Coordinates of C-alpha atoms and ligand atoms in Angstrom, one line a residue:
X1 CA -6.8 -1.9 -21.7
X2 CA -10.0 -1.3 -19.1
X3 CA -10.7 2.4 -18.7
X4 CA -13.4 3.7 -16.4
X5 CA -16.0 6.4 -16.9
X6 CA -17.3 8.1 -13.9
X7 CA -20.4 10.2 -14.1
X8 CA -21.1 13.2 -11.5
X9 CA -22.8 11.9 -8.5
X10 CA -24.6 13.0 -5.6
X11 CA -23.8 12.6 -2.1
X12 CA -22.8 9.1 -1.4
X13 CA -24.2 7.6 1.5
X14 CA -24.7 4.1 2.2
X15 CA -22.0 1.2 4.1
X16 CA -19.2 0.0 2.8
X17 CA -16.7 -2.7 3.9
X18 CA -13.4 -2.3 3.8
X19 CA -11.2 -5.0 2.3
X20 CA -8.0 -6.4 4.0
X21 CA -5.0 -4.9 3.7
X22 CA -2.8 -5.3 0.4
X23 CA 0.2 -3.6 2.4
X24 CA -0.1 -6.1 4.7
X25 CA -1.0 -9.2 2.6
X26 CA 1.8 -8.8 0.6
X27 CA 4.5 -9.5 2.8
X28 CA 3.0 -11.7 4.5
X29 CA 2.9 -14.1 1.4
X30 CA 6.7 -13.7 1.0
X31 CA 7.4 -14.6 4.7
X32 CA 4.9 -17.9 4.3
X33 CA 7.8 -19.3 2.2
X34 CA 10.1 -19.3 5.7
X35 CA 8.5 -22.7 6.3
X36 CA 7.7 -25.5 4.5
X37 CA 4.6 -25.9 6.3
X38 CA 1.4 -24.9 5.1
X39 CA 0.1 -21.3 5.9
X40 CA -3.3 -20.0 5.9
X41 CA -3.8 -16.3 5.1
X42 CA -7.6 -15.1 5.9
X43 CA -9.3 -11.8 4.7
X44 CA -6.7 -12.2 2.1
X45 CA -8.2 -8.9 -0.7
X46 CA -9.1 -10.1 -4.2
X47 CA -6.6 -7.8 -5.9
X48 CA -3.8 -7.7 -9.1
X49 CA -0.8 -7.3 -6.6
X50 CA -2.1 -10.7 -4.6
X51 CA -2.6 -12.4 -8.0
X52 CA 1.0 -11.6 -9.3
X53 CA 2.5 -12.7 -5.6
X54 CA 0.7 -16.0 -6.0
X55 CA 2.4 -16.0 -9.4
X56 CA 6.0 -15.5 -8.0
X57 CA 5.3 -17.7 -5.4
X58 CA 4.4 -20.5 -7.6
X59 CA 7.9 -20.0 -10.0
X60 CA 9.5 -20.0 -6.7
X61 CA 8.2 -23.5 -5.8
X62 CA 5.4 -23.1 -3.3
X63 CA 1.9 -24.7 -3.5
X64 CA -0.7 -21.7 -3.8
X65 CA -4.2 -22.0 -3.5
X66 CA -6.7 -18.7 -3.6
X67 CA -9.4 -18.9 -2.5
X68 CA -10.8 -15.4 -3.5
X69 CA -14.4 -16.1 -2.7
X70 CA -13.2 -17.1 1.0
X71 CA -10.5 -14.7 0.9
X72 CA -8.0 -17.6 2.0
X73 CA -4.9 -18.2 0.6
X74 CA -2.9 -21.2 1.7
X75 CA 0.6 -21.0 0.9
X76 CA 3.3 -24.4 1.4
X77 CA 6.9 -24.0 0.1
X78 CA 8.0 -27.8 1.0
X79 CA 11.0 -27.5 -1.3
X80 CA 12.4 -24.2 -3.2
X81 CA 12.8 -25.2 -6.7
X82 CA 13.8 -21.0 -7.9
X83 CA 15.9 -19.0 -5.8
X84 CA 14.8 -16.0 -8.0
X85 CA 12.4 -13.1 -8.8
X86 CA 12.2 -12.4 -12.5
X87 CA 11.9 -9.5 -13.9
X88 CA 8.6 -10.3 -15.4
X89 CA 7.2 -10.5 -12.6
X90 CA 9.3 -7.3 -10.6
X91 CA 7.8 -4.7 -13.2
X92 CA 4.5 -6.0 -12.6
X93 CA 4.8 -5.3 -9.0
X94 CA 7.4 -4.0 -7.2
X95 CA 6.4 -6.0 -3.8
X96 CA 8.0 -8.6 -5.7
X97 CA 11.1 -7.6 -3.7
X98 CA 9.9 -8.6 -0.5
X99 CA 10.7 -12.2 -1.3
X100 CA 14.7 -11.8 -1.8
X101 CA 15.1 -11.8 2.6
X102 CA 12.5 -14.7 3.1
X103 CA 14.6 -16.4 0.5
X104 CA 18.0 -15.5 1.7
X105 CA 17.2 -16.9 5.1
X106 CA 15.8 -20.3 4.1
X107 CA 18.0 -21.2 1.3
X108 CA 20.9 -18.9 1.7
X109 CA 20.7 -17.1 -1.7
X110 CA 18.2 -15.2 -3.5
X111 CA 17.8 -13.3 -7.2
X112 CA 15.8 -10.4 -7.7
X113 CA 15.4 -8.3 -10.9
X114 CA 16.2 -4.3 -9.9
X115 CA 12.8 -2.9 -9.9
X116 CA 14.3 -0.3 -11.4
X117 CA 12.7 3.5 -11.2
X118 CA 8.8 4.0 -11.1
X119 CA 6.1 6.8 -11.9
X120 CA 5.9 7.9 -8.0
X121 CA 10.2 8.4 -7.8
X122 CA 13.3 6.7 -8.1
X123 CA 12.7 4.1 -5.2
X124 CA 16.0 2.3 -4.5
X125 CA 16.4 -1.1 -2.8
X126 CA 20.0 0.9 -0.9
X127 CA 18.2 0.5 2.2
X128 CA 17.2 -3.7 1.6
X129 CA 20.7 -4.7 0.9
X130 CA 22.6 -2.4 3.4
X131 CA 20.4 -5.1 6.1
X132 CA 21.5 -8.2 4.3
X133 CA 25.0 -6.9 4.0
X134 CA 24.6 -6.7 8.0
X135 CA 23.5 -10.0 8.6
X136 CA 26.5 -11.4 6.7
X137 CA 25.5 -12.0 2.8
X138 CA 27.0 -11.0 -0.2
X139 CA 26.2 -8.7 -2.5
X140 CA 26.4 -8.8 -6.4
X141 CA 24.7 -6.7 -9.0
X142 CA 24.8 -6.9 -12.8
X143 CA 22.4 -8.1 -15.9
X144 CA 19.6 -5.7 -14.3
X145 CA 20.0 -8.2 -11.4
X146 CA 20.5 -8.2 -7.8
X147 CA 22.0 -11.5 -5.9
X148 CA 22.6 -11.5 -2.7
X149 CA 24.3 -14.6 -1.2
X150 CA 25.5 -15.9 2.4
X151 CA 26.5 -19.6 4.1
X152 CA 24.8 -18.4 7.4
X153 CA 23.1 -15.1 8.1
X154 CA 24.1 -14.0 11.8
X155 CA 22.6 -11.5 13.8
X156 CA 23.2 -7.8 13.5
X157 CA 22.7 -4.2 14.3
X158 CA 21.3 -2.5 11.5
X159 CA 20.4 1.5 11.7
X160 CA 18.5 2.4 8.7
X161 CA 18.6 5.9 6.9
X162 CA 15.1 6.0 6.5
X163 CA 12.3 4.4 8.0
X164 CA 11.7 2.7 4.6
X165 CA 8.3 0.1 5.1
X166 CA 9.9 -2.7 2.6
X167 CA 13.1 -2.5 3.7
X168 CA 12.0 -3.0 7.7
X169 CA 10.0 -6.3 6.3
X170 CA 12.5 -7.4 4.0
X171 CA 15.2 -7.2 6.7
X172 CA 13.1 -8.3 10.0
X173 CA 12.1 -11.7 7.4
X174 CA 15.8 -12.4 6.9
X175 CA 17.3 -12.0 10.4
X176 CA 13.9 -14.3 11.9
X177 CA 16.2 -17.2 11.2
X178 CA 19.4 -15.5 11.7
X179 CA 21.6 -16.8 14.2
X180 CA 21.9 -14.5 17.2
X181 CA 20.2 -10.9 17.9
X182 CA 19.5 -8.5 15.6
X183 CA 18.5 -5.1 15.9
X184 CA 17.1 -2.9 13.2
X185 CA 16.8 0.7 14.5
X186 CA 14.9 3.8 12.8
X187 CA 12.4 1.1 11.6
X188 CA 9.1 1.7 9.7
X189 CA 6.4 1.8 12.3
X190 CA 3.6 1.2 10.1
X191 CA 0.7 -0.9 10.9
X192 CA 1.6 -3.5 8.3
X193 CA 4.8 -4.0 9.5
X194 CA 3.1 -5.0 12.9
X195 CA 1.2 -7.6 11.3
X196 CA 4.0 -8.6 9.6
X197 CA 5.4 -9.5 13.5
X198 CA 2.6 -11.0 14.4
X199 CA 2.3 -13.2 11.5
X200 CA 6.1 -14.6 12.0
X201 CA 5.8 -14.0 15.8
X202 CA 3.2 -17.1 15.2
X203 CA 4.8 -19.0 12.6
X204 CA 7.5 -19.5 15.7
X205 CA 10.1 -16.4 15.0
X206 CA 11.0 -14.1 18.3
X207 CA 10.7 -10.6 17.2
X208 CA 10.0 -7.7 19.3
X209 CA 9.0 -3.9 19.0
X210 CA 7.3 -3.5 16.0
X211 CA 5.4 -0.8 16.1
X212 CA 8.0 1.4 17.5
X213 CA 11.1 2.5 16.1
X214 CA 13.4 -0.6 16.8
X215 CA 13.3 -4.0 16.4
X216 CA 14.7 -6.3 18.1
X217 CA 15.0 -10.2 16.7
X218 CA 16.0 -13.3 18.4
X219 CA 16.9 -16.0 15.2
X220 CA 15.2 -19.3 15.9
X221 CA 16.7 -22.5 13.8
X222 CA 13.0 -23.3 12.2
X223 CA 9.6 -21.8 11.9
X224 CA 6.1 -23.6 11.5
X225 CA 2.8 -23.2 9.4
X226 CA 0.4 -20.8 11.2
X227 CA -3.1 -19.0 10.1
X228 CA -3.4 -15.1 10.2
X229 CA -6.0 -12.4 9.4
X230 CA -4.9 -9.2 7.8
X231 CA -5.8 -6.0 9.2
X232 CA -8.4 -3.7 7.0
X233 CA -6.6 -1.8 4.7
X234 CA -5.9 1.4 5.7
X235 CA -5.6 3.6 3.0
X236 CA -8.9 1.6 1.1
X237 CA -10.5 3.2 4.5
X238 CA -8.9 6.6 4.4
X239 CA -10.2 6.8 0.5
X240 CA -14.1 6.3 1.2
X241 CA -13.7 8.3 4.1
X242 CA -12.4 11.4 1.8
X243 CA -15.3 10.0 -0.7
X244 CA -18.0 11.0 1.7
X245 CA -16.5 14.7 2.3
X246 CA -15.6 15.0 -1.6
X247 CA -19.6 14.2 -2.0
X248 CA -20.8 15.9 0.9
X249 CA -21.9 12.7 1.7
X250 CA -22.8 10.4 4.9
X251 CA -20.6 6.9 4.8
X252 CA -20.9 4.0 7.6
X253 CA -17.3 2.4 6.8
X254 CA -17.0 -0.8 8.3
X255 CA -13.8 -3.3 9.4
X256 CA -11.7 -0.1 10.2
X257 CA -9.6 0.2 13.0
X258 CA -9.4 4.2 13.7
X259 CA -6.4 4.3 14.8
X260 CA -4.8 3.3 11.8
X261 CA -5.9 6.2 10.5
X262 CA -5.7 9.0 12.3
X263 CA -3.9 11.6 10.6
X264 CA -6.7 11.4 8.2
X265 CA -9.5 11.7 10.6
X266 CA -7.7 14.9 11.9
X267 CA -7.5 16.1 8.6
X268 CA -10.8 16.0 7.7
X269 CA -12.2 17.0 10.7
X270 CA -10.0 19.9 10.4
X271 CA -11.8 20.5 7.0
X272 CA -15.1 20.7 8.9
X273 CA -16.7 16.3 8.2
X274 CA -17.3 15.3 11.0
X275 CA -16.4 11.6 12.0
X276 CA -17.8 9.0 14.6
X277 CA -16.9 6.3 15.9
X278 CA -19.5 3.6 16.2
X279 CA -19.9 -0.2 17.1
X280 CA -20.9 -0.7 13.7
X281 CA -17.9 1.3 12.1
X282 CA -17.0 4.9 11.3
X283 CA -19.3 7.4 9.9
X284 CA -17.9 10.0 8.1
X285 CA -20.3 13.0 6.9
X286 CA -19.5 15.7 4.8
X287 CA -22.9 17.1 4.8
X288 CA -23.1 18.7 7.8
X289 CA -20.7 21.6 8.1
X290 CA -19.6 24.0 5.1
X291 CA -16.2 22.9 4.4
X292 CA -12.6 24.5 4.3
X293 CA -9.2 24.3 3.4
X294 CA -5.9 22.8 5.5
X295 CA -2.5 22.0 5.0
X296 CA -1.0 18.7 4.8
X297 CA 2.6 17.5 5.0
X298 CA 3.4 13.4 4.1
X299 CA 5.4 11.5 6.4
X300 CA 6.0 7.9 7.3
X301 CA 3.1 6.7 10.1
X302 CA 1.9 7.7 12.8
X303 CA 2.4 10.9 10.4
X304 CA 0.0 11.7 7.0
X305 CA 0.4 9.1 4.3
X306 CA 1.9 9.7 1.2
X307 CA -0.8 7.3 -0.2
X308 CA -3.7 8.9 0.3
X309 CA -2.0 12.7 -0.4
X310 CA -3.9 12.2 -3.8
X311 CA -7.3 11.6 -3.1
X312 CA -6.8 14.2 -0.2
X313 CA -5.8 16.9 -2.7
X314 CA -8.4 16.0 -4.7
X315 CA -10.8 16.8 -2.2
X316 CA -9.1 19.9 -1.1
X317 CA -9.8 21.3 -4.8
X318 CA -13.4 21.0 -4.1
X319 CA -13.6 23.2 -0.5
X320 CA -13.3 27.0 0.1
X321 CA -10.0 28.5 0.5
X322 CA -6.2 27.3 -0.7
X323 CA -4.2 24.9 0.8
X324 CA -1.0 23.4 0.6
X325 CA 0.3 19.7 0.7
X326 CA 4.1 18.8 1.0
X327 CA 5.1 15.5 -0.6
X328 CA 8.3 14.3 2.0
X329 CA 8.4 10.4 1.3
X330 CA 8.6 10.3 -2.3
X331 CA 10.4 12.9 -4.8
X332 CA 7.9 12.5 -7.7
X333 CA 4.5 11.8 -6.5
X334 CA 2.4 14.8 -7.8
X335 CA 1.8 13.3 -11.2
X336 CA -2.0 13.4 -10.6
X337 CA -1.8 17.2 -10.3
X338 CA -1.6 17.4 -14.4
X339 CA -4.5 15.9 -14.7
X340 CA -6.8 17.1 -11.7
X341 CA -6.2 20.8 -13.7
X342 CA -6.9 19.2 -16.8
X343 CA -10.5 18.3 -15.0
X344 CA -10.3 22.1 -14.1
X345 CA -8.5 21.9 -10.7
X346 CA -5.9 24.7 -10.0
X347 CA -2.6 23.3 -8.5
X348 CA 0.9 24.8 -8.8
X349 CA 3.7 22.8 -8.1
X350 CA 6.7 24.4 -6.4
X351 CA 9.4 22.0 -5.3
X352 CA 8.0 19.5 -2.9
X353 CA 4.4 21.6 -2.5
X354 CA 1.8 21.9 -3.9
X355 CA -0.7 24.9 -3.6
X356 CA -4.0 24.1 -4.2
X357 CA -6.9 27.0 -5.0
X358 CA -10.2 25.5 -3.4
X359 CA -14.0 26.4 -4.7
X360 CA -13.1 24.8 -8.1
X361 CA -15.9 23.5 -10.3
X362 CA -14.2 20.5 -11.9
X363 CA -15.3 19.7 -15.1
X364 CA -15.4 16.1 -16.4
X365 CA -12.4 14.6 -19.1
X366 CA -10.0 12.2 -20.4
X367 CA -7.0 11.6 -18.2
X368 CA -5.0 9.1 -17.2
X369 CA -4.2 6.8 -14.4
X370 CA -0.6 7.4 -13.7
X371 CA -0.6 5.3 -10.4
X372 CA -2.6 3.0 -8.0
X373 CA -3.5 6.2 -5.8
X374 CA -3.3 8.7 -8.4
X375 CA -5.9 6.7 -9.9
X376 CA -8.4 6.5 -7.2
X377 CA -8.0 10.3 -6.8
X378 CA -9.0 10.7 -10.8
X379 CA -12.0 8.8 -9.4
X380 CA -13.0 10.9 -6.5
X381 CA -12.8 14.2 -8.6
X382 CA -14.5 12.4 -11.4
X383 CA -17.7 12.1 -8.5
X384 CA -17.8 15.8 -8.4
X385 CA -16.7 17.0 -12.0
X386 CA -19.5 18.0 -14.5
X387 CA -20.3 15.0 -16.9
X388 CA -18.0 12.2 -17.6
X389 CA -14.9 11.4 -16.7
X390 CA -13.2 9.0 -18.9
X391 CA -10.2 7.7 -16.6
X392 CA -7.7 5.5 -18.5
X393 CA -4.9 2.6 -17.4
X394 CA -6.9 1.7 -14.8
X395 CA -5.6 -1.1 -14.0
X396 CA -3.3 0.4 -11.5
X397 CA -6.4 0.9 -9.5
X398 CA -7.2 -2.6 -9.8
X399 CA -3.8 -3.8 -8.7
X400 CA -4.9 -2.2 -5.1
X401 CA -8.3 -1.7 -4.2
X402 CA -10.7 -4.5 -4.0
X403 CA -14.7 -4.6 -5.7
X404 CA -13.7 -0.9 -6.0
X405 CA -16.7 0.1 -8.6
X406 CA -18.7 -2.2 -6.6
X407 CA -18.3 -0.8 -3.9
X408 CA -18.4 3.2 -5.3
X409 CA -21.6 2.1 -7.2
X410 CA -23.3 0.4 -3.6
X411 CA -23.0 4.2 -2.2
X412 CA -25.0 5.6 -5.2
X413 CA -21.7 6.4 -7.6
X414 CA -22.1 5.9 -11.3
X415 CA -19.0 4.2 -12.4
X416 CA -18.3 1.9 -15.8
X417 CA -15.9 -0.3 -16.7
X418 CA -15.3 -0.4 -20.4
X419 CA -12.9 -2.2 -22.3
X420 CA -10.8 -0.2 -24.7
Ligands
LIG1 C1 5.5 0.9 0.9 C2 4.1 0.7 0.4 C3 3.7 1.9 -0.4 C4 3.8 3.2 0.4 C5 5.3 3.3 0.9 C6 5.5 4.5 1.8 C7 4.0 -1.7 0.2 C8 3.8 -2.9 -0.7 N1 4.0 -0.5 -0.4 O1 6.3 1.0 -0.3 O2 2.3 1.7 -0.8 O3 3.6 4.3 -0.5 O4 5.6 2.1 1.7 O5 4.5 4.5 2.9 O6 3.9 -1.8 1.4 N2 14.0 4.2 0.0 C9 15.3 4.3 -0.2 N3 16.1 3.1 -0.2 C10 15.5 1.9 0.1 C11 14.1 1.8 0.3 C12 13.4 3.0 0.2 O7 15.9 5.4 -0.4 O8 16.2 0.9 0.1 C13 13.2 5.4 -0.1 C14 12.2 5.4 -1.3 O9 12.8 5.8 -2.5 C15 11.1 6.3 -0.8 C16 11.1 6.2 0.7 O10 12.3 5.5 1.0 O11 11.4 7.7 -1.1 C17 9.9 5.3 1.2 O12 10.0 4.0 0.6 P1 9.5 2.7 1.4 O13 9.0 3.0 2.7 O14 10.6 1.7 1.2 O15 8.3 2.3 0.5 P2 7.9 0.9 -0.1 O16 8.2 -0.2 0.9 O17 8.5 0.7 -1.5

C-alpha cells in the first residue's frame, strides 16, 4: 500500500486548478444508464471513485470509455445485461448505491450490496428506500443485500427526514421516468445535486427546484444521450484555499465558482486570510494578517461542510486562540483528531465537539489515513509539522482528489509517494 511523506514547507504560493467535481461526476455516471443512448461526460476528474464507477458500470452492461487525458467519459447502456451492484464493488465505494434508482426506473428492479457501516458513521440507505417505497417498488433485504422491485414506478410525494445528498439523487433518478408527479420535499440542496438536474434536465427528464428544498418531477416515458460538464469540485477548492492560510501562503485557485463555497470563504476570512475574487480565479492569502481562532458548526449546504471540517481543524490548530467545531451530519467523523495530537495538536473531543487549542507547533509522524478527507487534512498539517510526516492508506486520498501531489508540489510543497 502507497503512503505519502510530507516534508515541512514554506508558504505555498503559486496557481492551481481545480479539478471537476467527484460529488458531482458520480451520479451523473449512474443516471447515464437512464438511456441507451450514448452520454458524454466532460471535465470528468481522473480519480479511484470514477475508475470503480466505470467498473460497475461495465458489470452492469454499459459501453464505458475514459478518456482521462480529455477528461471525457462516454457512457452507452444499450441493453442492461446486470440488474445488480456487487458487493465488491459497494465496499470499494459507497457511491456505488447511486445506481439501484437509475436501475429501478429503466428495468424495474435493481440489486445492491448494503454498504454496510463506514469509518465517518453508520450511514444508512433508510432514507433511499423510504423514496422507492413511495414510487411504488418493493422492498426486500437479506444475504447482505438489498432488492428493490416494481412493475411501474408512479409518481409520489416523498418528505425526507433528512436532507440526505444520495438519497435526493438516488430518488430524483428513479421518479425521472416515473409516471406522473413526484415531489421530494426537505431535499439536499447541494450544488451537485443541481448538476445532477441539469444533466437529466438535458438528457430529456422534467425536473424542477433543485437547488431549493423541494423537488418537483414530471416522469417522461424516455430519455436521450446528452453531453455535460461537471462543476469544479468544491471541497478540492475549499482544501487549497485552507492550504494557503495553513501556510501563510498566497494561492490563485482557478475553475471555482465562489459561491459554492462560501461558508468557507466566511470562515477564513473570519480567521483573518483574506480572499478575492478575480477574473482569473480566487486568491486566497494567509500572509497578510496575523491569524485567529473561530468556531465552526457542520451542516448540509448552503451551511459548513462536513467534508472539509478536517482540513479546517487542521488549520485551526495552527492559529492563536481555541476554537470549537461541531460535527452535525455525521456521528463519527472526528477520527483525524487522534492523529492530528499524535502530530502534536491538542483536540478534546466532547460529544459532537471538538475543542481545539490553537498556537500548536506540530511536529512531524506516522499516522494514518482514516478517510478521503481525514487524509488530506494529515496532509495540510503535515505542511506545517517539523520534519516528516509519514501519512499511510493513502489511497483514500486518491479515491477523491485529482493530481493531488501534483498539484501540492506545483505550489512549492514537498510531497512523496512511496510504495510500501
Ligand atoms: C454525500 C457525499 C459525501 C458528503 C455527504 C454529506 C457523495 C458521493 N458523497 O454522501 O462526500 O460527506 O454527502 O454532505 O456525494 N442518512 C440516513 N439515511 C439515509 C441516508 C443518509 O440516515 O438513507 C444520514 C447519514 O447517515 C448521514 C447523513 O444522513 O449522517 C448525511 O448523509 P448523506 O447526505 O446521504 O451523504 P452521502 O450521500 O452518503
Amino acid at each position: 500500500m502507497a503512503k505519502f511523506l510530507v516534508e515541512k514547507c514554506g508558504p505555498l504560493s503559486g496557481e492551481v486548478e481545480i479539478s471537476g467535481s467527484k460529488n458531482a461526476v458520480l451520479p451523473i455516471m449512474a443516471a447515464a444508464i437512464l438511456t441507451e443512448e450514448s452520454c458524454q461526460i466532460l471535465d470528468a476528474p481522473v480519480l479511484r471513485d470514477v475508475d470503480v464507477m466505470c467498473k460497475l458500470l461495465g458489470s452492469i452492461g454499459s459501453a464505458v470509455k475514459a478518456n482521462y487525458e480529455e477528461n471525457i467519459i462516454e457512457i452507452e447502456t444499450r441493453d442492461i445485461v446486470a440488474k445488480e451492484a456487487p458487493y465488491e464493488l459497494v465496499k470499494k465505494m459507497r457511491a456505488s448505491i447511486l445506481v439501484m434508482g437509475p436501475l429501478l426506473a429503466r428495468t424495474g428492479k435493481a440489486r445492491i450490496a448494503l454498504p454496510g457501516g463506514c469509518a465517518i458513521g453508520a450511514r444508512p440507505i433508510n432514507l433511499h428506500l423510504k423514496g422507492f417505497q413511495a414510487l411504488g417498488a418493493e422492498i426486500e433485504e437479506g444475504h447482505g443485500y438489498v432488492e428493490a422491485k416494481a412493475d411501474k414506478l408512479i409518481g409520489a410525494n416523498v418528505y425526507l427526514d433528512f436532507p440526505s445528498v444520495g438519497a435526493t439523487e438516488n430518488i430524483m433518478m428513479a421518479a425521472v421516468l416515473a409516471e406522473g408527479i413526484t415531489i421530494i420535499e426537505n431535499v439536499a440542496e447541494e450544488p451537485e445535486i443541481v448538476d445532477l438536474a441539469n444533466f437529466l434536465n438535458k438528457m430529456g427528464a422534467k425536473i424542477k427546484g433543485a437547488g431549493t428544498d423541494t423537488i418537483k418531477i414530471e416522469g417522461v416515458g424516455k430519455l436521450h444521450g446528452t453531453k455535460h460538464a461537471v462543476i469544479p469540485d468544491r471541497i478540492e477548492t475549499g482544501t487549497f484555499m485552507v492550504a494557503a492560510a495553513i501556510t501563510r501562503g498566497n494561492i490563485l485557485i482557478k475553475n471555482v465558482v465562489p459561491d459554492h463555497v462560501k461558508p468557507v470563504i466566511a470562515k477564513l476570512k473570519e480567521c483573518g486570510a483574506i480572499i478575492e475574487d478575480g477574473d482569473d480565479g480566487m486568491r486566497v492569502r494567509g500572509d497578510v494578517n496575523p491569524l485567529i481562532s473561530t468556531d465552526i458548526k457542520t451542516l448540509p449546504y448552503p451551511g459548513f461542510p462536513t467534508d472539509m471540517q478536517s482540513q479546517f481543524m487542521a488549520f485551526l490548530t495552527t492559529v492563536t486562540g481555541s476554537s470549537v467545531v461541531i460535527e452535525t451530519v455525521f456521528e463519527n467523523r472526528y477520527m483525524h483528531i487522534g492523529e492530528l495530537n499524535r502530530m502534536g495538536a491538542n483536540i478534546k473531543i466532547e460529544g459532537r465537539s471538538a475543542i481545539i487549542q490553537g498556537d500548536r507547533r506540530l511536529q512531524g509522524a506516522q499516522v494514518i489515513s482514516t478517510d478521503l478527507r481525514a487524509g488530506a487534512a494529515l496532509v495540510l498539517a503535515g505542511l506545517m509539522a517539523e520534519g516528516t510526516t509519514e501519512i499511510s492508506e493513502v489511497y483514500h486520498i486518491e479515491r477523491g482528489y485529482a493530481d493531488f501531489i501534483e498539484k501540492f508540489r506545483s505550489l512549492g510543497a514537498s510531497i512523496k509517494r512511496m510504495e510500501d
